[in-house]
Each structure stands twice: as C-alpha cells, then as structure tokens.
Amino acid sequence: MITRFSIVTLVIFIISTVFVIHPVSFKLPARLPYCGGRRVPINLNTAPILAIAILWASQCLGGTQIRNGIVGTDDIKPYNILILFISLAYMAITLDITGVLQAAAFWVSNKGGSNTRKLFFYFYVMLTILSVVLGNDPVILSGTAFLVYYTAATKLEPTAWLMAEFAAANTASMVLFVGNPTNVVICEGFGINNAAFTAYTILPFVACVVACYIVLAVQFRDEKYLPRKVPLTAKLNVREVLRDPVGAWVGSIILGTCLVVIIVVSFFKVDVWKISLPFAAAKFIFDLGWDYYRFAPQRNDAKEDSSDDPMVSELQRAMSMPNNIQKSETFVSIDATLPTSQTDSPESSTTLPPKPKSIKLSPYLKQISTSFSRRFRTLSTALPRLPFALIPFAFSQFILIEALSHQGWIEVFSHWLVKASNRQVYPTIWIIGVLGVLLCNLAGTNIGATILLTKIVRSAPGFPEDSTRAAAIALAVASNIGAVSFTFSASLAGLLWKTILNQKNITITQKSFAFWNILPLAAMTGVGLAIVSAEMAVLY
C-alpha cells in the first residue's frame, strides 16, 4: 500500500539525488554562535545524510532500516563491499606512488614516437589494461595528472586525451568484480561467482572498448584535437619516474596475489573482505618498514624533499622546454593544487580557482606532521588519497534504498518490471541495461542505481533464473559504462576526475562533458547489451 509516508520518502529521495548531481551551498546568518557566517554545502557528502535525518524524524524509516543499510539484507553486505574497496584502493594507490603508472606512460610515449594517432591509440590501450588490474580510481588519479602535463608540454589540445582516458578507465572496470563497488553489489546481490562474473563481462568489455575507441577516433578526427605530429625531440627516460623499484615489485606481487586468491576463494563462499584486508595490512606493514629504512636520517642516500617532480623534469628535458618552465604554474609537482594549462580550446579556462585554506596546527603538531611526512612518505601521500568519502555516501545510499523498500516502492517498481519485460530474457536485458545507464545520472551515482535495480530485480515476483542472470550481467555493463555519461556525478570516478581538472585549472563544462560522451555511450550501450543478449542466447 502506497501511503503518505511512501510519497514523502520517494520525494525526499529524489530531492537528495538532485543535490548530489547539482550541489548547492548557503551562508548561515552571521548572528548565529560558533558557526555564523560559514557556508553549508548540500552535496554528495551531506545531501543523502540529511535526507536520512529528515526521513527518520518524519517516521518514514526507523532504526531497523538504518541497521539493514549498514549490515545488509538479501545477501548484500555493505560493510563487505566498503572494506574490500578501501583495502584494494590502498594497495593500488601505494603501487601508483612508486611511479609505475608514470613509467608505463613514458614507455608508451616512446613507443608511439611523434605519430599522434598512434600515441592516442597506445595511451588508450595502456589506460584500459591498467584500469582492468588497478581499477579506475588510481588510473584517474595518475593518468589525468600525467595527460595534463604531457599535453601542455607538447602543446596538444587536452580534450581528446582526457575524454579518452575517462572512457577507458571506467569501461575497463567491468572486467574484474573488484574493479568497481557496483560489481561487488551485483555479485553479492545475485549470487554470482567472482570468476564467473569476469567470464560473463569479458566479451561485452571487449566490444565496448573497441566501439568506444572507434567513436572517439571519429569524434576527434579534426587536427585541432589530434594533429599529425607531436613535437617530440628525445626519448623519455622510463627509469627516471620509477621512484621506488622495490616498492613497485613488492606492491605488484601483493596486489596480484590478492586478486588471484580472491578469485580462488570465491568458489568457497568466503567474504572477500576477509582476504583483501589482510593483504592490505601486509602492504601497510611493508610500507611502514620500507619507508622507515630508506628515509632514515642516518642513511647517506636519504634525500630531502624536492620541489621538482621527476615526471615534469623529464618532460622538460625531452621536449626541449625553456629552462624556466619548471617555475611556471603549468609544471609544478604532481601533488600541487594550482597548475595552469595553456590552451585556446572553448572547453578550457585560464581562471585560477581560489586557494584552499590551510589547516592551522600548533608548532608541536606541525613538527610531528612534518617529521611523519619525511619519514613515511608513502603513507603520508597515500592516506589522503583514499576514497574515505565513499563510506558515508555508500552507507547512506543503502539506507535510502532500504527506506524505499520499507515504504513499498521496491515492490511497486518490481511489478512494473514484470509487466514491461513479461519475464522474458531479452526485454529484461535491454530494460535493465538502458535504465541502468539513465539511473547512473539520476539516482545518485552508479552505486545508487545499482543498489536500486538489484533490489528491484531480486523482488520481482516469479522472475525466472535465466532472466535474473541476464538482468545481473546487463546491469554490470550498464553500471560501468554509465559513468561515461551526461553528469560528472554518474560515478565517484567522475567527481574525482572533475576535481583533478579543476585543480589543474582545466575546465570541461557539464555541457561539453555530455556532448563528447553521448556517442561513445550510445555505441557502448548498443554493442554491450547486444553481446549480453548473444551470451544469454547461447547459455539458455
């Protein structure tokens, strides 16, 4: 029964997703004590939590729904998903800090030479492969920064390279179930074995990647975006940017072993966080010990912090830049917040964003912080990069979906699905696939869309096993390619990508983002769901 509480719950849920997509802020009156005059944001971090508070106060949800949103229902365990994701993110980010991704980019650049089209293809393949193994977030972190510096150094228009990187990183995350939190939701929600998940998604992934590249190559065929030649004057020194070879080897072995063990134990119904967390702890202990040893003050080879980024210095040398280029705002350390990109494209802007306010620390705490950063450089760099903002957001999404279920909306939506698909395999694939892509933009990122559609399919009365499995694979494709969509908030990777570009002073507007993504998304949706349909035809 739909009641007034049900209507209120749905309206509050929709309003919260609107603020996730289009954040706003307002200033508190100056007369208020303690917090007067401060700006209060209503965004991805605050809107869902505020919605939960309003629904709880209005008795639209209770403690049971909040608990279920944290502990989980229907075999979906939110804590399992988040511990897995954070632990894998730590291993991937600390591996990235060693310089592996930058070294791979330099190697690809050398292979491509001065042929821009070849370089574009090689970078696309490299970013795809790295994203399969590491997931999209670490590749977005390092790949975006590298391409900003690389395109500025070679005077290339950055739009084509950045859009291709974003598409490749997000599409590739559908291969392994650990590549995206949405994949874990699907595996747990539909009871899909981790190895079987890859078997189902590998062919749609290949089709989507090929289709996406073809569309991107056609879209950016103009020499404004991809000229014939890159003004490359020397080979890039790959070893120069591999800051920590020992850490790179150890990190690769730990992460690779972890992924293999997770796939193997999935056959024995073991919670994946019980595997990923010990591996992340082992990597944490190694990072502590290795940093303590190599940055010890008494060691002769312990180097002081340098303002020169190895990647920037090497680009400066290879591209025959002016000697003073290191001092410009374009080429500063990779961890800097205010570099500038010089470009004449309509998608770019040269307006500097306001400088972030630094946190004031007491002299004693400042000394401790400085000492820690010098002695444990890997941890001091990796910990701020971890996606901790995902934790409250994901839990709040689970709780809001539980509220919808409590008020009867999941049951209503599942009956609509039954009527629209008639419980048949192929209509189910296309309905769930297209809805998944659209809801990534409208339901509070792809995480919210995946949780909602998983609950709907699981609740559909009389849904046969083959249609349920088809819906799961279609949703796996949609939740990953859905990030390559119309809004930055379609995925957390999109918000991260946008934030990095803002810090690097490159502005890609929402309109431009949607314009460049619409054709690749349409192509990937078509071929991806067609391959899923073909797979289901063979299996069933």
GROMACS .gro file of N, CA and C in nm, residues 84-206:
model
  369
   84LEU      N    1   3.640  -0.411   0.131
   84LEU     CA    2   3.708  -0.460   0.011
   84LEU      C    3   3.759  -0.345  -0.073
   85PHE      N    4   3.672  -0.247  -0.097
   85PHE     CA    5   3.708  -0.137  -0.188
   85PHE      C    6   3.820  -0.051  -0.130
   86ILE      N    7   3.813  -0.018  -0.002
   86ILE     CA    8   3.916   0.066   0.061
   86ILE      C    9   4.049  -0.007   0.066
   87SER      N   10   4.048  -0.136   0.099
   87SER     CA   11   4.173  -0.212   0.108
   87SER      C   12   4.238  -0.227  -0.029
   88LEU      N   13   4.159  -0.255  -0.131
   88LEU     CA   14   4.216  -0.263  -0.267
   88LEU      C   15   4.264  -0.127  -0.314
   89ALA      N   16   4.190  -0.022  -0.279
   89ALA     CA   17   4.231   0.113  -0.318
   89ALA      C   18   4.365   0.148  -0.255
   90TYR      N   19   4.386   0.106  -0.129
   90TYR     CA   20   4.514   0.135  -0.063
   90TYR      C   21   4.629   0.066  -0.138
   91MET      N   22   4.611  -0.061  -0.173
   91MET     CA   23   4.717  -0.133  -0.244
   91MET      C   24   4.744  -0.072  -0.381
   92ALA      N   25   4.639  -0.032  -0.452
   92ALA     CA   26   4.655   0.025  -0.585
   92ALA      C   27   4.720   0.164  -0.579
   93ILE      N   28   4.679   0.246  -0.483
   93ILE     CA   29   4.732   0.382  -0.473
   93ILE      C   30   4.879   0.380  -0.431
   94THR      N   31   4.914   0.294  -0.334
   94THR     CA   32   5.054   0.286  -0.294
   94THR      C   33   5.142   0.230  -0.406
   95LEU      N   34   5.085   0.143  -0.488
   95LEU     CA   35   5.160   0.097  -0.606
   95LEU      C   36   5.180   0.211  -0.705
   96ASP      N   37   5.077   0.292  -0.722
   96ASP     CA   38   5.087   0.407  -0.812
   96ASP      C   39   5.194   0.506  -0.764
   97ILE      N   40   5.207   0.524  -0.632
   97ILE     CA   41   5.303   0.620  -0.577
   97ILE      C   42   5.446   0.583  -0.613
   98THR      N   43   5.471   0.455  -0.637
   98THR     CA   44   5.606   0.414  -0.674
   98THR      C   45   5.647   0.466  -0.811
   99GLY      N   46   5.550   0.512  -0.890
   99GLY     CA   47   5.580   0.564  -1.024
   99GLY      C   48   5.551   0.467  -1.136
  100VAL      N   49   5.484   0.355  -1.104
  100VAL     CA   50   5.458   0.253  -1.206
  100VAL      C   51   5.375   0.308  -1.322
  101LEU      N   52   5.267   0.381  -1.290
  101LEU     CA   53   5.179   0.432  -1.395
  101LEU      C   54   5.251   0.536  -1.481
  102GLN      N   55   5.329   0.622  -1.419
  102GLN     CA   56   5.403   0.722  -1.495
  102GLN      C   57   5.508   0.656  -1.584
  103ALA      N   58   5.574   0.552  -1.531
  103ALA     CA   59   5.672   0.480  -1.611
  103ALA      C   60   5.607   0.413  -1.731
  104ALA      N   61   5.489   0.354  -1.708
  104ALA     CA   62   5.416   0.293  -1.819
  104ALA      C   63   5.377   0.397  -1.924
  105ALA      N   64   5.337   0.515  -1.878
  105ALA     CA   65   5.301   0.622  -1.972
  105ALA      C   66   5.422   0.668  -2.053
  106PHE      N   67   5.537   0.678  -1.989
  106PHE     CA   68   5.660   0.716  -2.060
  106PHE      C   69   5.697   0.610  -2.163
  107TRP      N   70   5.685   0.484  -2.125
  107TRP     CA   71   5.719   0.375  -2.216
  107TRP      C   72   5.628   0.377  -2.339
  108VAL      N   73   5.500   0.399  -2.316
  108VAL     CA   74   5.404   0.407  -2.427
  108VAL      C   75   5.435   0.528  -2.515
  109SER      N   76   5.471   0.640  -2.453
  109SER     CA   77   5.506   0.759  -2.530
  109SER      C   78   5.624   0.732  -2.620
  110ASN      N   79   5.724   0.662  -2.571
  110ASN     CA   80   5.840   0.628  -2.653
  110ASN      C   81   5.803   0.538  -2.769
  111LYS      N   82   5.712   0.442  -2.744
  111LYS     CA   83   5.669   0.351  -2.850
  111LYS      C   84   5.590   0.425  -2.958
  112GLY      N   85   5.511   0.523  -2.916
  112GLY     CA   86   5.430   0.595  -3.014
  112GLY      C   87   5.507   0.697  -3.094
  113GLY      N   88   5.621   0.743  -3.038
  113GLY     CA   89   5.701   0.841  -3.110
  113GLY      C   90   5.629   0.973  -3.129
  114SER      N   91   5.641   1.028  -3.247
  114SER     CA   92   5.580   1.158  -3.276
  114SER      C   93   5.449   1.146  -3.352
  115ASN      N   94   5.404   1.022  -3.378
  115ASN     CA   95   5.279   0.999  -3.451
  115ASN      C   96   5.162   1.012  -3.352
  116THR      N   97   5.085   1.119  -3.366
  116THR     CA   98   4.981   1.149  -3.267
  116THR      C   99   4.872   1.042  -3.264
  117ARG      N  100   4.831   0.996  -3.382
  117ARG     CA  101   4.724   0.895  -3.386
  117ARG      C  102   4.769   0.765  -3.319
  118LYS      N  103   4.894   0.726  -3.345
  118LYS     CA  104   4.947   0.606  -3.283
  118LYS      C  105   4.956   0.624  -3.131
  119LEU      N  106   5.001   0.741  -3.089
  119LEU     CA  107   5.009   0.771  -2.946
  119LEU      C  108   4.873   0.764  -2.880
  120PHE      N  109   4.774   0.820  -2.946
  120PHE     CA  110   4.638   0.821  -2.893
  120PHE      C  111   4.588   0.678  -2.871
  121PHE      N  112   4.614   0.593  -2.969
  121PHE     CA  113   4.574   0.452  -2.959
  121PHE      C  114   4.651   0.381  -2.849
  122TYR      N  115   4.782   0.402  -2.842
  122TYR     CA  116   4.863   0.335  -2.742
  122TYR      C  117   4.824   0.376  -2.600
  123PHE      N  118   4.801   0.506  -2.581
  123PHE     CA  119   4.759   0.553  -2.450
  123PHE      C  120   4.624   0.492  -2.411
  124TYR      N  121   4.533   0.483  -2.507
  124TYR     CA  122   4.401   0.426  -2.480
  124TYR      C  123   4.413   0.280  -2.435
  125VAL      N  124   4.497   0.204  -2.505
  125VAL     CA  125   4.517   0.063  -2.470
  125VAL      C  126   4.584   0.051  -2.333
  126MET      N  127   4.686   0.134  -2.310
  126MET     CA  128   4.757   0.129  -2.182
  126MET      C  129   4.663   0.159  -2.065
  127LEU      N  130   4.584   0.265  -2.077
  127LEU     CA  131   4.492   0.304  -1.970
  127LEU      C  132   4.386   0.197  -1.948
  128THR      N  133   4.344   0.132  -2.055
  128THR     CA  134   4.246   0.024  -2.042
  128THR      C  135   4.302  -0.093  -1.964
  129ILE      N  136   4.424  -0.135  -2.000
  129ILE     CA  137   4.486  -0.250  -1.933
  129ILE      C  138   4.512  -0.220  -1.786
  130LEU      N  139   4.566  -0.101  -1.758
  130LEU     CA  140   4.593  -0.065  -1.619
  130LEU      C  141   4.464  -0.058  -1.537
  131SER      N  142   4.356  -0.010  -1.597
  131SER     CA  143   4.229   0.002  -1.525
  131SER      C  144   4.167  -0.134  -1.496
  132VAL      N  145   4.192  -0.232  -1.584
  132VAL     CA  146   4.143  -0.367  -1.558
  132VAL      C  147   4.204  -0.421  -1.428
  133VAL      N  148   4.334  -0.397  -1.410
  133VAL     CA  149   4.406  -0.454  -1.296
  133VAL      C  150   4.389  -0.368  -1.170
  134LEU      N  151   4.405  -0.236  -1.185
  134LEU     CA  152   4.409  -0.147  -1.069
  134LEU      C  153   4.274  -0.087  -1.034
  135GLY      N  154   4.178  -0.092  -1.126
  135GLY     CA  155   4.053  -0.020  -1.105
  135GLY      C  156   4.063   0.121  -1.159
  136ASN      N  157   3.950   0.190  -1.167
  136ASN     CA  158   3.950   0.320  -1.235
  136ASN      C  159   4.008   0.434  -1.151
  137ASP      N  160   3.990   0.431  -1.020
  137ASP     CA  161   4.032   0.546  -0.939
  137ASP      C  162   4.182   0.574  -0.942
  138PRO      N  163   4.270   0.475  -0.919
  138PRO     CA  164   4.413   0.504  -0.928
  138PRO      C  165   4.456   0.553  -1.066
  139VAL      N  166   4.396   0.498  -1.171
  139VAL     CA  167   4.431   0.540  -1.306
  139VAL      C  168   4.382   0.683  -1.330
  140ILE      N  169   4.264   0.716  -1.280
  140ILE     CA  170   4.215   0.854  -1.292
  140ILE      C  171   4.308   0.949  -1.217
  141LEU      N  172   4.354   0.909  -1.099
  141LEU     CA  173   4.442   0.994  -1.019
  141LEU      C  174   4.571   1.027  -1.092
  142SER      N  175   4.641   0.924  -1.138
  142SER     CA  176   4.772   0.947  -1.201
  142SER      C  177   4.760   0.981  -1.349
  143GLY      N  178   4.669   0.912  -1.418
  143GLY     CA  179   4.657   0.933  -1.562
  143GLY      C  180   4.615   1.072  -1.598
  144THR      N  181   4.522   1.129  -1.522
  144THR     CA  182   4.475   1.265  -1.551
  144THR      C  183   4.588   1.366  -1.534
  145ALA      N  184   4.661   1.354  -1.422
  145ALA     CA  185   4.772   1.447  -1.398
  145ALA      C  186   4.878   1.435  -1.508
  146PHE      N  187   4.911   1.311  -1.545
  146PHE     CA  188   5.012   1.293  -1.650
  146PHE      C  189   4.969   1.356  -1.781
  147LEU      N  190   4.843   1.331  -1.822
  147LEU     CA  191   4.797   1.385  -1.950
  147LEU      C  192   4.790   1.537  -1.950
  148VAL      N  193   4.758   1.595  -1.835
  148VAL     CA  194   4.759   1.742  -1.826
  148VAL      C  195   4.898   1.795  -1.855
  149TYR      N  196   5.000   1.737  -1.790
  149TYR     CA  197   5.137   1.782  -1.811
  149TYR      C  198   5.186   1.749  -1.951
  150TYR      N  199   5.153   1.628  -1.999
  150TYR     CA  200   5.201   1.584  -2.130
  150TYR      C  201   5.144   1.670  -2.242
  151THR      N  202   5.014   1.696  -2.238
  151THR     CA  203   4.953   1.777  -2.345
  151THR      C  204   5.001   1.922  -2.339
  152ALA      N  205   5.027   1.973  -2.217
  152ALA     CA  206   5.080   2.108  -2.207
  152ALA      C  207   5.223   2.115  -2.260
  153ALA      N  208   5.303   2.010  -2.230
  153ALA     CA  209   5.442   2.008  -2.276
  153ALA      C  210   5.451   1.999  -2.428
  154THR      N  211   5.360   1.922  -2.488
  154THR     CA  212   5.363   1.902  -2.634
  154THR      C  213   5.271   1.999  -2.708
  155LYS      N  214   5.207   2.088  -2.632
  155LYS     CA  215   5.115   2.188  -2.690
  155LYS      C  216   5.000   2.121  -2.765
  156LEU      N  217   4.954   2.007  -2.714
  156LEU     CA  218   4.837   1.939  -2.770
  156LEU      C  219   4.711   1.987  -2.698
  157GLU      N  220   4.601   1.993  -2.770
  157GLU     CA  221   4.472   2.027  -2.709
  157GLU      C  222   4.432   1.909  -2.621
  158PRO      N  223   4.405   1.929  -2.491
  158PRO     CA  224   4.390   1.816  -2.398
  158PRO      C  225   4.257   1.743  -2.403
  159THR      N  226   4.154   1.801  -2.464
  159THR     CA  227   4.019   1.744  -2.451
  159THR      C  228   4.011   1.599  -2.497
  160ALA      N  229   4.064   1.569  -2.615
  160ALA     CA  230   4.054   1.433  -2.670
  160ALA      C  231   4.121   1.332  -2.579
  161TRP      N  232   4.239   1.366  -2.528
  161TRP     CA  233   4.315   1.275  -2.445
  161TRP      C  234   4.246   1.251  -2.311
  162LEU      N  235   4.192   1.356  -2.252
  162LEU     CA  236   4.126   1.343  -2.122
  162LEU      C  237   3.995   1.266  -2.133
  163MET      N  238   3.917   1.292  -2.238
  163MET     CA  239   3.791   1.221  -2.255
  163MET      C  240   3.815   1.073  -2.284
  164ALA      N  241   3.920   1.044  -2.363
  164ALA     CA  242   3.953   0.903  -2.391
  164ALA      C  243   3.999   0.831  -2.265
  165GLU      N  244   4.080   0.901  -2.184
  165GLU     CA  245   4.126   0.842  -2.058
  165GLU      C  246   4.007   0.809  -1.967
  166PHE      N  247   3.915   0.902  -1.955
  166PHE     CA  248   3.799   0.882  -1.868
  166PHE      C  249   3.715   0.764  -1.916
  167ALA      N  250   3.692   0.756  -2.046
  167ALA     CA  251   3.611   0.647  -2.101
  167ALA      C  252   3.681   0.513  -2.082
  168ALA      N  253   3.811   0.508  -2.110
  168ALA     CA  254   3.885   0.382  -2.098
  168ALA      C  255   3.887   0.332  -1.955
  169ALA      N  256   3.915   0.422  -1.860
  169ALA     CA  257   3.927   0.382  -1.720
  169ALA      C  258   3.795   0.328  -1.666
  170ASN      N  259   3.684   0.389  -1.699
  170ASN     CA  260   3.555   0.346  -1.645
  170ASN      C  261   3.501   0.222  -1.716
  171THR      N  262   3.524   0.211  -1.845
  171THR     CA  263   3.476   0.093  -1.918
  171THR      C  264   3.551  -0.032  -1.871
  172ALA      N  265   3.682  -0.018  -1.849
  172ALA     CA  266   3.764  -0.134  -1.813
  172ALA      C  267   3.732  -0.187  -1.674
  173SER      N  268   3.666  -0.108  -1.591
  173SER     CA  269   3.637  -0.152  -1.454
  173SER      C  270   3.531  -0.261  -1.448
  174MET      N  271   3.470  -0.297  -1.562
  174MET     CA  272   3.366  -0.401  -1.559
  174MET      C  273   3.424  -0.542  -1.565
  175VAL      N  274   3.555  -0.556  -1.589
  175VAL     CA  275   3.610  -0.690  -1.612
  175VAL      C  276   3.619  -0.771  -1.483
  176LEU      N  277   3.688  -0.715  -1.383
  176LEU     CA  278   3.700  -0.785  -1.254
  176LEU      C  279   3.593  -0.737  -1.159
  177PHE      N  280   3.544  -0.825  -1.075
  177PHE     CA  281   3.437  -0.785  -0.984
  177PHE      C  282   3.488  -0.682  -0.883
  178VAL      N  283   3.620  -0.676  -0.861
  178VAL     CA  284   3.676  -0.578  -0.768
  178VAL      C  285   3.706  -0.445  -0.836
  179GLY      N  286   3.679  -0.434  -0.965
  179GLY     CA  287   3.712  -0.311  -1.038
  179GLY      C  288   3.624  -0.193  -1.003
  180ASN      N  289   3.507  -0.220  -0.948
  180ASN     CA  290   3.411  -0.115  -0.918
  180ASN      C  291   3.321  -0.163  -0.803
  181PRO      N  292   3.288  -0.076  -0.707
  181PRO     CA  293   3.198  -0.121  -0.600
  181PRO      C  294   3.066  -0.175  -0.652
  182THR      N  295   3.019  -0.124  -0.766
  182THR     CA  296   2.892  -0.173  -0.821
  182THR      C  297   2.902  -0.320  -0.860
  183ASN      N  298   3.020  -0.364  -0.904
  183ASN     CA  299   3.039  -0.505  -0.940
  183ASN      C  300   3.021  -0.595  -0.818
  184VAL      N  301   3.073  -0.549  -0.704
  184VAL     CA  302   3.061  -0.628  -0.582
  184VAL      C  303   2.914  -0.636  -0.539
  185VAL      N  304   2.841  -0.524  -0.553
  185VAL     CA  305   2.697  -0.525  -0.522
  185VAL      C  306   2.626  -0.629  -0.607
  186ILE      N  307   2.658  -0.634  -0.735
  186ILE     CA  308   2.592  -0.727  -0.827
  186ILE      C  309   2.628  -0.872  -0.793
  187CYS      N  310   2.757  -0.898  -0.768
  187CYS     CA  311   2.798  -1.035  -0.735
  187CYS      C  312   2.730  -1.085  -0.608
  188GLU      N  313   2.725  -0.999  -0.506
  188GLU     CA  314   2.663  -1.041  -0.382
  188GLU      C  315   2.511  -1.046  -0.393
  189GLY      N  316   2.453  -0.948  -0.463
  189GLY     CA  317   2.308  -0.942  -0.474
  189GLY      C  318   2.248  -1.054  -0.555
  190PHE      N  319   2.322  -1.099  -0.659
  190PHE     CA  320   2.269  -1.203  -0.746
  190PHE      C  321   2.339  -1.336  -0.727
  191GLY      N  322   2.429  -1.345  -0.630
  191GLY     CA  323   2.496  -1.472  -0.603
  191GLY      C  324   2.583  -1.520  -0.717
  192ILE      N  325   2.655  -1.429  -0.783
  192ILE     CA  326   2.740  -1.465  -0.896
  192ILE      C  327   2.882  -1.488  -0.846
  193ASN      N  328   2.939  -1.600  -0.885
  193ASN     CA  329   3.078  -1.629  -0.852
  193ASN      C  330   3.170  -1.525  -0.915
  194ASN      N  331   3.277  -1.488  -0.843
  194ASN     CA  332   3.365  -1.382  -0.891
  194ASN      C  333   3.431  -1.416  -1.024
  195ALA      N  334   3.472  -1.541  -1.040
  195ALA     CA  335   3.533  -1.582  -1.166
  195ALA      C  336   3.428  -1.584  -1.277
  196ALA      N  337   3.308  -1.628  -1.245
  196ALA     CA  338   3.201  -1.630  -1.344
  196ALA      C  339   3.165  -1.489  -1.388
  197PHE      N  340   3.174  -1.393  -1.297
  197PHE     CA  341   3.146  -1.254  -1.332
  197PHE      C  342   3.237  -1.207  -1.446
  198THR      N  343   3.366  -1.237  -1.433
  198THR     CA  344   3.461  -1.199  -1.539
  198THR      C  345   3.430  -1.273  -1.668
  199ALA      N  346   3.393  -1.399  -1.657
  199ALA     CA  347   3.358  -1.476  -1.778
  199ALA      C  348   3.239  -1.415  -1.851
  200TYR      N  349   3.143  -1.363  -1.773
  200TYR     CA  350   3.026  -1.301  -1.835
  200TYR      C  351   3.059  -1.164  -1.896
  201THR      N  352   3.146  -1.089  -1.833
  201THR     CA  353   3.166  -0.949  -1.874
  201THR      C  354   3.282  -0.928  -1.971
  202ILE      N  355   3.367  -1.026  -1.991
  202ILE     CA  356   3.487  -1.005  -2.073
  202ILE      C  357   3.451  -0.972  -2.218
  203LEU      N  358   3.353  -1.043  -2.274
  203LEU     CA  359   3.315  -1.016  -2.414
  203LEU      C  360   3.244  -0.881  -2.429
  204PRO      N  361   3.146  -0.847  -2.343
  204PRO     CA  362   3.089  -0.712  -2.352
  204PRO      C  363   3.195  -0.603  -2.333
  205PHE      N  364   3.292  -0.628  -2.246
  205PHE     CA  365   3.400  -0.531  -2.226
  205PHE      C  366   3.479  -0.508  -2.354
  206VAL      N  367   3.519  -0.616  -2.419
  206VAL     CA  368   3.597  -0.603  -2.544
  206VAL      C  369   3.516  -0.527  -2.648
   0.00000   0.00000   0.00000
